mmCIF file of C-alpha atoms and ligand atoms in Angstrom:
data_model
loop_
_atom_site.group_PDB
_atom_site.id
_atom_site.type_symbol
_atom_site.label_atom_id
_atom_site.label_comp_id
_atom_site.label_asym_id
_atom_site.label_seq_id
_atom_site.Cartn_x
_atom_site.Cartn_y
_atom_site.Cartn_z
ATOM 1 C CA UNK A 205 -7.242 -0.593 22.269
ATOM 2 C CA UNK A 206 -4.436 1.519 22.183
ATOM 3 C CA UNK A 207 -4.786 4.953 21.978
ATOM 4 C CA UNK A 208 -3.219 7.945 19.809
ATOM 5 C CA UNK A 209 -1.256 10.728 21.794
ATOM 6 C CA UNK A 210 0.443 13.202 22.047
ATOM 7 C CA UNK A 211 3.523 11.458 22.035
ATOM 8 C CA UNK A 212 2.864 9.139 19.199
ATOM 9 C CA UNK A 213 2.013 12.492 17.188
ATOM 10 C CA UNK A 214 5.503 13.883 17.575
ATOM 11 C CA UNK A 215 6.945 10.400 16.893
ATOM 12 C CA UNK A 216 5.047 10.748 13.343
ATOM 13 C CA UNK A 217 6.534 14.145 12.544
ATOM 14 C CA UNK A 218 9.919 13.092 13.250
ATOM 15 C CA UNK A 219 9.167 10.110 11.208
ATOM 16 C CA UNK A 220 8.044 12.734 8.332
ATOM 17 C CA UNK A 221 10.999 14.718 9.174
ATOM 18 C CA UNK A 222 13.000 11.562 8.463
ATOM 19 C CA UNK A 223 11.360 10.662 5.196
ATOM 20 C CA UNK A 224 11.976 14.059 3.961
ATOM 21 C CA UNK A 225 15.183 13.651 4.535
ATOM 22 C CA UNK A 226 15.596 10.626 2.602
ATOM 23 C CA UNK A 227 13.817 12.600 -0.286
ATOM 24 C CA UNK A 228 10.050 11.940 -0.036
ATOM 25 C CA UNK A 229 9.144 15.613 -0.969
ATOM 26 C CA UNK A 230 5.253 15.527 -1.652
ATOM 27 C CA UNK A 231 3.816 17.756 1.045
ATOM 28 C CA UNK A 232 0.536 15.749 1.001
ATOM 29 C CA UNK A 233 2.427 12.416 1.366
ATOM 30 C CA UNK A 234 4.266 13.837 4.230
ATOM 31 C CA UNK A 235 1.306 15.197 6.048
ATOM 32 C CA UNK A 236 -0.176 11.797 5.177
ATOM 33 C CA UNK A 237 2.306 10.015 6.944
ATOM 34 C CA UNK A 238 1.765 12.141 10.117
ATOM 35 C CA UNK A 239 -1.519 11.627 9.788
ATOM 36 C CA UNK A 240 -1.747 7.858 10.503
ATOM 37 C CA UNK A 241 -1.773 6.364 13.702
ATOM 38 C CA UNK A 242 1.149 3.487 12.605
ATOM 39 C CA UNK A 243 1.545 2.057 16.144
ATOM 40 C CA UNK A 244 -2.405 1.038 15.977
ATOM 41 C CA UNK A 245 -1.577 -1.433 13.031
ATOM 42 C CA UNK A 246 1.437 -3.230 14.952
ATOM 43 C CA UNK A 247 1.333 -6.000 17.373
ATOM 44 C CA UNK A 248 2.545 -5.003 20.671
ATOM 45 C CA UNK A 249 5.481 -6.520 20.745
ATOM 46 C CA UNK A 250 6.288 -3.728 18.302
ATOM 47 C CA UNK A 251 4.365 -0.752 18.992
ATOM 48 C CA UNK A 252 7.350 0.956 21.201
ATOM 49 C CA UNK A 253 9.085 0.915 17.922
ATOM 50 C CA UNK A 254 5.673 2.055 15.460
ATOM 51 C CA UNK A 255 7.921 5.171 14.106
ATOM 52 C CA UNK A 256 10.957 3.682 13.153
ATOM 53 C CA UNK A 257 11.278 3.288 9.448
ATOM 54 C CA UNK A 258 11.440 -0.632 9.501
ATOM 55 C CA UNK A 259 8.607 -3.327 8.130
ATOM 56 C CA UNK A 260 7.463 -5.202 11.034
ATOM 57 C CA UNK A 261 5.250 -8.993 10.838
ATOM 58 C CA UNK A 262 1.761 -8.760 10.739
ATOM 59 C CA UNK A 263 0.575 -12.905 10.658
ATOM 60 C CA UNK A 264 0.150 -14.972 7.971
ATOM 61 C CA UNK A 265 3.565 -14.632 7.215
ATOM 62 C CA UNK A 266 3.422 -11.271 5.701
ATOM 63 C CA UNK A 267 4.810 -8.203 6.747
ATOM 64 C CA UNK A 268 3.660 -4.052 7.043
ATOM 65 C CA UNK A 269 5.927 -2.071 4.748
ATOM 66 C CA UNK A 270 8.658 0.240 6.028
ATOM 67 C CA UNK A 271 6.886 3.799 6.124
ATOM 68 C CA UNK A 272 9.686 5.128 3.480
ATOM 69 C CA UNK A 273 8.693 2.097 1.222
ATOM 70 C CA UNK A 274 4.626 3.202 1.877
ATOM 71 C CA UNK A 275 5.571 6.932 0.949
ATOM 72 C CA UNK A 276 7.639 6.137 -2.029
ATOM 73 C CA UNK A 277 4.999 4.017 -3.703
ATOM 74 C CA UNK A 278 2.069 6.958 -2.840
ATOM 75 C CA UNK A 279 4.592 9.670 -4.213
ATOM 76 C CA UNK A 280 5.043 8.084 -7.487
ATOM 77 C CA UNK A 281 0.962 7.711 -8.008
ATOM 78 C CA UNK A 282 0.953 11.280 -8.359
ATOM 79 C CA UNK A 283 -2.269 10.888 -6.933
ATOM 80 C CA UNK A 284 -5.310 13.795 -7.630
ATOM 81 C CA UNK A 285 -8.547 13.800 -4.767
ATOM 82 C CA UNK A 286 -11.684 11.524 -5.936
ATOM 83 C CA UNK A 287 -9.396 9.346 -8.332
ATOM 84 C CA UNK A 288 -9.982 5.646 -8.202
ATOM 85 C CA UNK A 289 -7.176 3.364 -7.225
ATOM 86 C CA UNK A 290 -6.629 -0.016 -7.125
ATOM 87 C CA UNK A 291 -4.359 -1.391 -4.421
ATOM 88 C CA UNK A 292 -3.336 -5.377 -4.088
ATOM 89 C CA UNK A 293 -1.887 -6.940 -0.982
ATOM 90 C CA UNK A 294 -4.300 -5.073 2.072
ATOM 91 C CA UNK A 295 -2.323 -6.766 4.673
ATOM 92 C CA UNK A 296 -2.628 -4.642 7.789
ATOM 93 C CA UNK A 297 -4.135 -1.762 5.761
ATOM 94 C CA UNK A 298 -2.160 1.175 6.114
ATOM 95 C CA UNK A 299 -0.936 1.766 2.520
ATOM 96 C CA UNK A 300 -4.950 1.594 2.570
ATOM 97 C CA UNK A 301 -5.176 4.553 5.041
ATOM 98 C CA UNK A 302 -2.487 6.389 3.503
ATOM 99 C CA UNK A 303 -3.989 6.414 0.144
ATOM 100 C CA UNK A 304 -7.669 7.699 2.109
ATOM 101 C CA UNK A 305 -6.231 10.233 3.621
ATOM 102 C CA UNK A 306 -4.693 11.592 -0.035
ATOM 103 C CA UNK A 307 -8.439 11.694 -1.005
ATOM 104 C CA UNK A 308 -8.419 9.156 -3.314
ATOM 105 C CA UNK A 309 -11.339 6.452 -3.782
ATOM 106 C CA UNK A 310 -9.913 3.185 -2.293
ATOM 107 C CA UNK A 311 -10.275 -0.323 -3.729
ATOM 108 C CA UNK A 312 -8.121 -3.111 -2.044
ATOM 109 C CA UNK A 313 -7.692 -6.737 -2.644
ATOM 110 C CA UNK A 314 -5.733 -9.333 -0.492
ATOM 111 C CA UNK A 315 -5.548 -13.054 -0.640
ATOM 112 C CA UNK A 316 -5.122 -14.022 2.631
ATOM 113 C CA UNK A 317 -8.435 -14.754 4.732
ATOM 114 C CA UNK A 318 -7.316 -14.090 8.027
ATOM 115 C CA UNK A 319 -5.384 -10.832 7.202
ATOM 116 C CA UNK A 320 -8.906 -9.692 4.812
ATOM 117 C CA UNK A 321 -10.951 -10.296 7.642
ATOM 118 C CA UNK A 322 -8.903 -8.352 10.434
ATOM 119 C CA UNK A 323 -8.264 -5.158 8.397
ATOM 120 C CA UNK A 324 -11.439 -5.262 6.888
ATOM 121 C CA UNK A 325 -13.016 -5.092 10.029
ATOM 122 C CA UNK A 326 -10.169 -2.736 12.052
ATOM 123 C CA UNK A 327 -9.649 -0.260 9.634
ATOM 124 C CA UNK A 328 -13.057 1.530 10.311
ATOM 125 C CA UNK A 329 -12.995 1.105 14.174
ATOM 126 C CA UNK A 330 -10.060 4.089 13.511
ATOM 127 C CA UNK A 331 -11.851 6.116 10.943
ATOM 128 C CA UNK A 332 -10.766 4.602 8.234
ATOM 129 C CA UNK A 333 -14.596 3.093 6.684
ATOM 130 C CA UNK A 334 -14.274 4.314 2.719
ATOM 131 C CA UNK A 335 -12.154 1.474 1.367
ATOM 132 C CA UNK A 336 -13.988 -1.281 -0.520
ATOM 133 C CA UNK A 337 -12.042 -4.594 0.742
ATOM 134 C CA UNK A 338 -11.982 -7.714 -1.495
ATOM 135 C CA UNK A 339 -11.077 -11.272 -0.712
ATOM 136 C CA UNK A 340 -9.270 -12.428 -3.693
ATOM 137 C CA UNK A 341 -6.298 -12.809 -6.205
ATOM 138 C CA UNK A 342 -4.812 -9.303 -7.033
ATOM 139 C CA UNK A 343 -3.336 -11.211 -10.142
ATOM 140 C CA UNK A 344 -6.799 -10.565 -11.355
ATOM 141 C CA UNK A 345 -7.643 -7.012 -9.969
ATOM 142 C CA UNK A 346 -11.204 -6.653 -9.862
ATOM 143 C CA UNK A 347 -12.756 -6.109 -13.579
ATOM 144 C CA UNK A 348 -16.246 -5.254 -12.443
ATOM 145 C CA UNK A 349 -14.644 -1.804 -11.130
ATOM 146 C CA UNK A 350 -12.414 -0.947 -13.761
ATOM 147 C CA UNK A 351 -11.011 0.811 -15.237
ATOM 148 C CA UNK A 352 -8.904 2.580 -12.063
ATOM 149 C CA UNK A 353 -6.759 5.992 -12.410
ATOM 150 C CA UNK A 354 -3.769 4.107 -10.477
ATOM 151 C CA UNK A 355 -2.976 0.709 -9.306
ATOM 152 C CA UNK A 356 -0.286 -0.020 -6.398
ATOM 153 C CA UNK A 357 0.614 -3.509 -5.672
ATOM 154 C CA UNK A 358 2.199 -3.852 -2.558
ATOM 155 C CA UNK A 359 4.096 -7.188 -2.976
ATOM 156 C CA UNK A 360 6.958 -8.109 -5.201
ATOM 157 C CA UNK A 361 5.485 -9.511 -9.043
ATOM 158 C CA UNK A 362 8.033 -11.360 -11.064
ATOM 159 C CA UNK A 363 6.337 -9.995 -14.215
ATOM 160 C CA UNK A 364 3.874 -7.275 -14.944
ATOM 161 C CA UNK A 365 0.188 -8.672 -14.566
ATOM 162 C CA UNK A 366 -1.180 -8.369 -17.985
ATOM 163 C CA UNK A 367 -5.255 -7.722 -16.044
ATOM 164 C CA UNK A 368 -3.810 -4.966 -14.297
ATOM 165 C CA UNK A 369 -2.721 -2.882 -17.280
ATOM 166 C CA UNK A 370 -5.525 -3.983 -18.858
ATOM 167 C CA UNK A 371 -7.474 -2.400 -15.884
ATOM 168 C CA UNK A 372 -6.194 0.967 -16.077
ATOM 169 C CA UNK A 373 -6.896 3.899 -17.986
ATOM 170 C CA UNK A 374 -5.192 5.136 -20.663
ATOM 171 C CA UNK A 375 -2.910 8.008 -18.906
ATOM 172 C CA UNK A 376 -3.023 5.952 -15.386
ATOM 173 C CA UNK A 377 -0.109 5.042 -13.339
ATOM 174 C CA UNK A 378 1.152 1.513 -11.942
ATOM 175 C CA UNK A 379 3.433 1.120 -9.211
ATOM 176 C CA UNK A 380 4.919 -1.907 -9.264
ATOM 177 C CA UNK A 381 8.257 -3.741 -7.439
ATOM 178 C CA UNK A 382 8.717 -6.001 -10.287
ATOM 179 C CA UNK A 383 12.064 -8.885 -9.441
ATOM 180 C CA UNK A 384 11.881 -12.278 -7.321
ATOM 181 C CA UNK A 385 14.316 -11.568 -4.751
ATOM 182 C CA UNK A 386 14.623 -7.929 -4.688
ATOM 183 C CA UNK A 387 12.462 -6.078 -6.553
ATOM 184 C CA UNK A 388 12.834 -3.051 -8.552
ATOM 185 C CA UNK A 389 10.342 -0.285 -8.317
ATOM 186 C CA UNK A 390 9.104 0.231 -11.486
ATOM 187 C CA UNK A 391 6.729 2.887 -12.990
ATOM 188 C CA UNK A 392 4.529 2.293 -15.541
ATOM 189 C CA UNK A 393 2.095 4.507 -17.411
ATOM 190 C CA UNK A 394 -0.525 3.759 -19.702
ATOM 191 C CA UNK A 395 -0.326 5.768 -22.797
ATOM 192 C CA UNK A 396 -2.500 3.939 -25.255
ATOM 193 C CA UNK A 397 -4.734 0.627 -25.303
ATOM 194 C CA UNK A 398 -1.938 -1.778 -25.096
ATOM 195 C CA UNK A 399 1.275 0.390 -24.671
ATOM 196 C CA UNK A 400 2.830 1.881 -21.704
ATOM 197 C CA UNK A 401 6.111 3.626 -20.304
ATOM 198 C CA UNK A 402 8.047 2.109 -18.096
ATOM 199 C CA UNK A 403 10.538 3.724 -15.348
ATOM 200 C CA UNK A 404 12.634 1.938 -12.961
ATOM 201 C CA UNK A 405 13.630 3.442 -9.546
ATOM 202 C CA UNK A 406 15.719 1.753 -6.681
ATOM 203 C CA UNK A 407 15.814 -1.356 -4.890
ATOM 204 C CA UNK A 408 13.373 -2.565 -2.739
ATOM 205 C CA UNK A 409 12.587 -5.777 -0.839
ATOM 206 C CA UNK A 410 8.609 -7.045 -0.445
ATOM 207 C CA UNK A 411 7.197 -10.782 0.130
ATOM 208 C CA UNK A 412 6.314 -12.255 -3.203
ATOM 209 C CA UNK A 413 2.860 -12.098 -4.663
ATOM 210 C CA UNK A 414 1.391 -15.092 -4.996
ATOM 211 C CA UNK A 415 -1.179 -16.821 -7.505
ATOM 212 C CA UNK A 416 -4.063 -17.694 -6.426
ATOM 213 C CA UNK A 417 -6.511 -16.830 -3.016
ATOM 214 C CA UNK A 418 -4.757 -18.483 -0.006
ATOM 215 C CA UNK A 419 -7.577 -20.649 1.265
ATOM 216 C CA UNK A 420 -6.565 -20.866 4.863
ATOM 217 C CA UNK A 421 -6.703 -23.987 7.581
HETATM 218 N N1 LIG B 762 0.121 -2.804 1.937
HETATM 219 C C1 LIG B 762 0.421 -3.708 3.023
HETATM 220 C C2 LIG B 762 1.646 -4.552 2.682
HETATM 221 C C3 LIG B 762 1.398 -5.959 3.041
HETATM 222 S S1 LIG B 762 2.587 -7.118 2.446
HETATM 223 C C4 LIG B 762 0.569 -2.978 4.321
HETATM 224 O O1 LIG B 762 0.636 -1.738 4.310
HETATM 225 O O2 LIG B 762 0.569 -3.606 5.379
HETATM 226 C C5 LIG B 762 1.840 -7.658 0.931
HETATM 227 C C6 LIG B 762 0.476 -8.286 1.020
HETATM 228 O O3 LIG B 762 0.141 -8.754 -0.277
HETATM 229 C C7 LIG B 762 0.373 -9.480 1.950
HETATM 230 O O4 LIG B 762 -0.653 -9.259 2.883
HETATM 231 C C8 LIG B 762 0.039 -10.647 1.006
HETATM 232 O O5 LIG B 762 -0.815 -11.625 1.589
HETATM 233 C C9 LIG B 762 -0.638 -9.928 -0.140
HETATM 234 N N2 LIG B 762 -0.650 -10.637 -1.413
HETATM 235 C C10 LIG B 762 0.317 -11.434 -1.955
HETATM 236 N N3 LIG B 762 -0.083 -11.912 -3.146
HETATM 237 C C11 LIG B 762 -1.341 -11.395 -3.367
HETATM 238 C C12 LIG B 762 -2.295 -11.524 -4.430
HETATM 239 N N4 LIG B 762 -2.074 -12.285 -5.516
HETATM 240 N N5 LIG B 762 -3.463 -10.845 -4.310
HETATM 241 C C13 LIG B 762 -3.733 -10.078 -3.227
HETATM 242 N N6 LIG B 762 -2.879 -9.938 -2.196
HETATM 243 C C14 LIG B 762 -1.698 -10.583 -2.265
#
């Protein structure tokens, strides 16, 4: 495997230096961002270019958010250490490892096989062994665990899953890009059984979340 040096290091706080820039100001976000080894979740044919705020494929047809997108969403959580969130769309798993190395408790759900059982399996081989991986539909969030202090979902929604507010807790945070070809980044928090707030930021652009577990050839 690739390994992390020096180099990549100072890539990362350039990158950092760069998402300040474009107005990511949460210290912990930042450092988060620095933290994680980026170029270790690409394919080759990419790594040279690991710290360049672009989303790169990563199989299946799906793609690793741009690091500005991934520090965005984790700003807006407004995330505190030990809280429970839920996160759907895994894909290569480092939204996963940012939101670990915030010190939050991780539960992630993707619906892809192939892309469940790589992450699930790489994510520890580079320290990253607390999140709980699910194979499944995100649609549904997983009701065993509720209720969760935040949810992220990671892929555009046309409409607000009606499970997932249902899953949080009344003061808890969703981040959501809600549109079918852009998507707006919307933030919504719970602030009584049944009723939430809703705040729109920018544009974004993710692949669509899709009904249903993708069952694979
Ligand atoms: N957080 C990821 C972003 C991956 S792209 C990263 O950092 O790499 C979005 C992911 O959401 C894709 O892997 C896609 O397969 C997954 N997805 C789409 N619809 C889903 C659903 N209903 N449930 C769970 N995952 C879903």
């Amino acid at each position: 495997m690739e390994k992390d040096t020096y180099r990549h290091k100072g890539l990362r706080r350039q990158l950092s230096a760069l998402l300040k820039e474009k107005g990511i100001s949460n210290p912990e976000v930042l450092k988060a961002i620095e933290t994680v080894p980026r170029h270790l979740f690409l394919n080759s044919s990419f790594i040279e270019r690991a710290y360049e705020d672009i989303a790169f494929p990563i199989g299946a047809g799906q793609t690793i958010s741009r690091p500005h997108t991934v520090a965005f969403q984790t700003e807006l959580l407004q995330l505190k250490k030990g809280e429970k969130v839920l996160e759907i769309g895994t894909g290569s798993g480092y939204q996963t490892s940012v939101l670990l190395e915030m010190g939050v408790k991780v539960f992630t759900i993707e619906r892809q096989k192939a892309l469940y059982d790589i992450t699930k399996t790489f994510l520890p081989t580079i320290g990253y062994s607390a999140a709980k991986f699910f194979y499944g539909d995100g649609y549904k969030g997983l009701p065993i665990f509720a209720p969760f202090d935040k949810i992220i979902v990671t892929a555009g929604a046309p409409t607000i899953p009606n499970d997932l507010l249902n899953q949080l807790k009344v003061g808890g945070i969703m981040v959501i890009p809600l549109g079918d070809k852009v998507q707006t980044m919307t933030l919504l928090t719970k602030t009584a059984e049944k009723k939430f707030e809703k705040v729109e930021f920018g544009e974004f652009k993710f692949v669509p979340l899709l009904e249903d577990k993708e069952w694979g050839a």
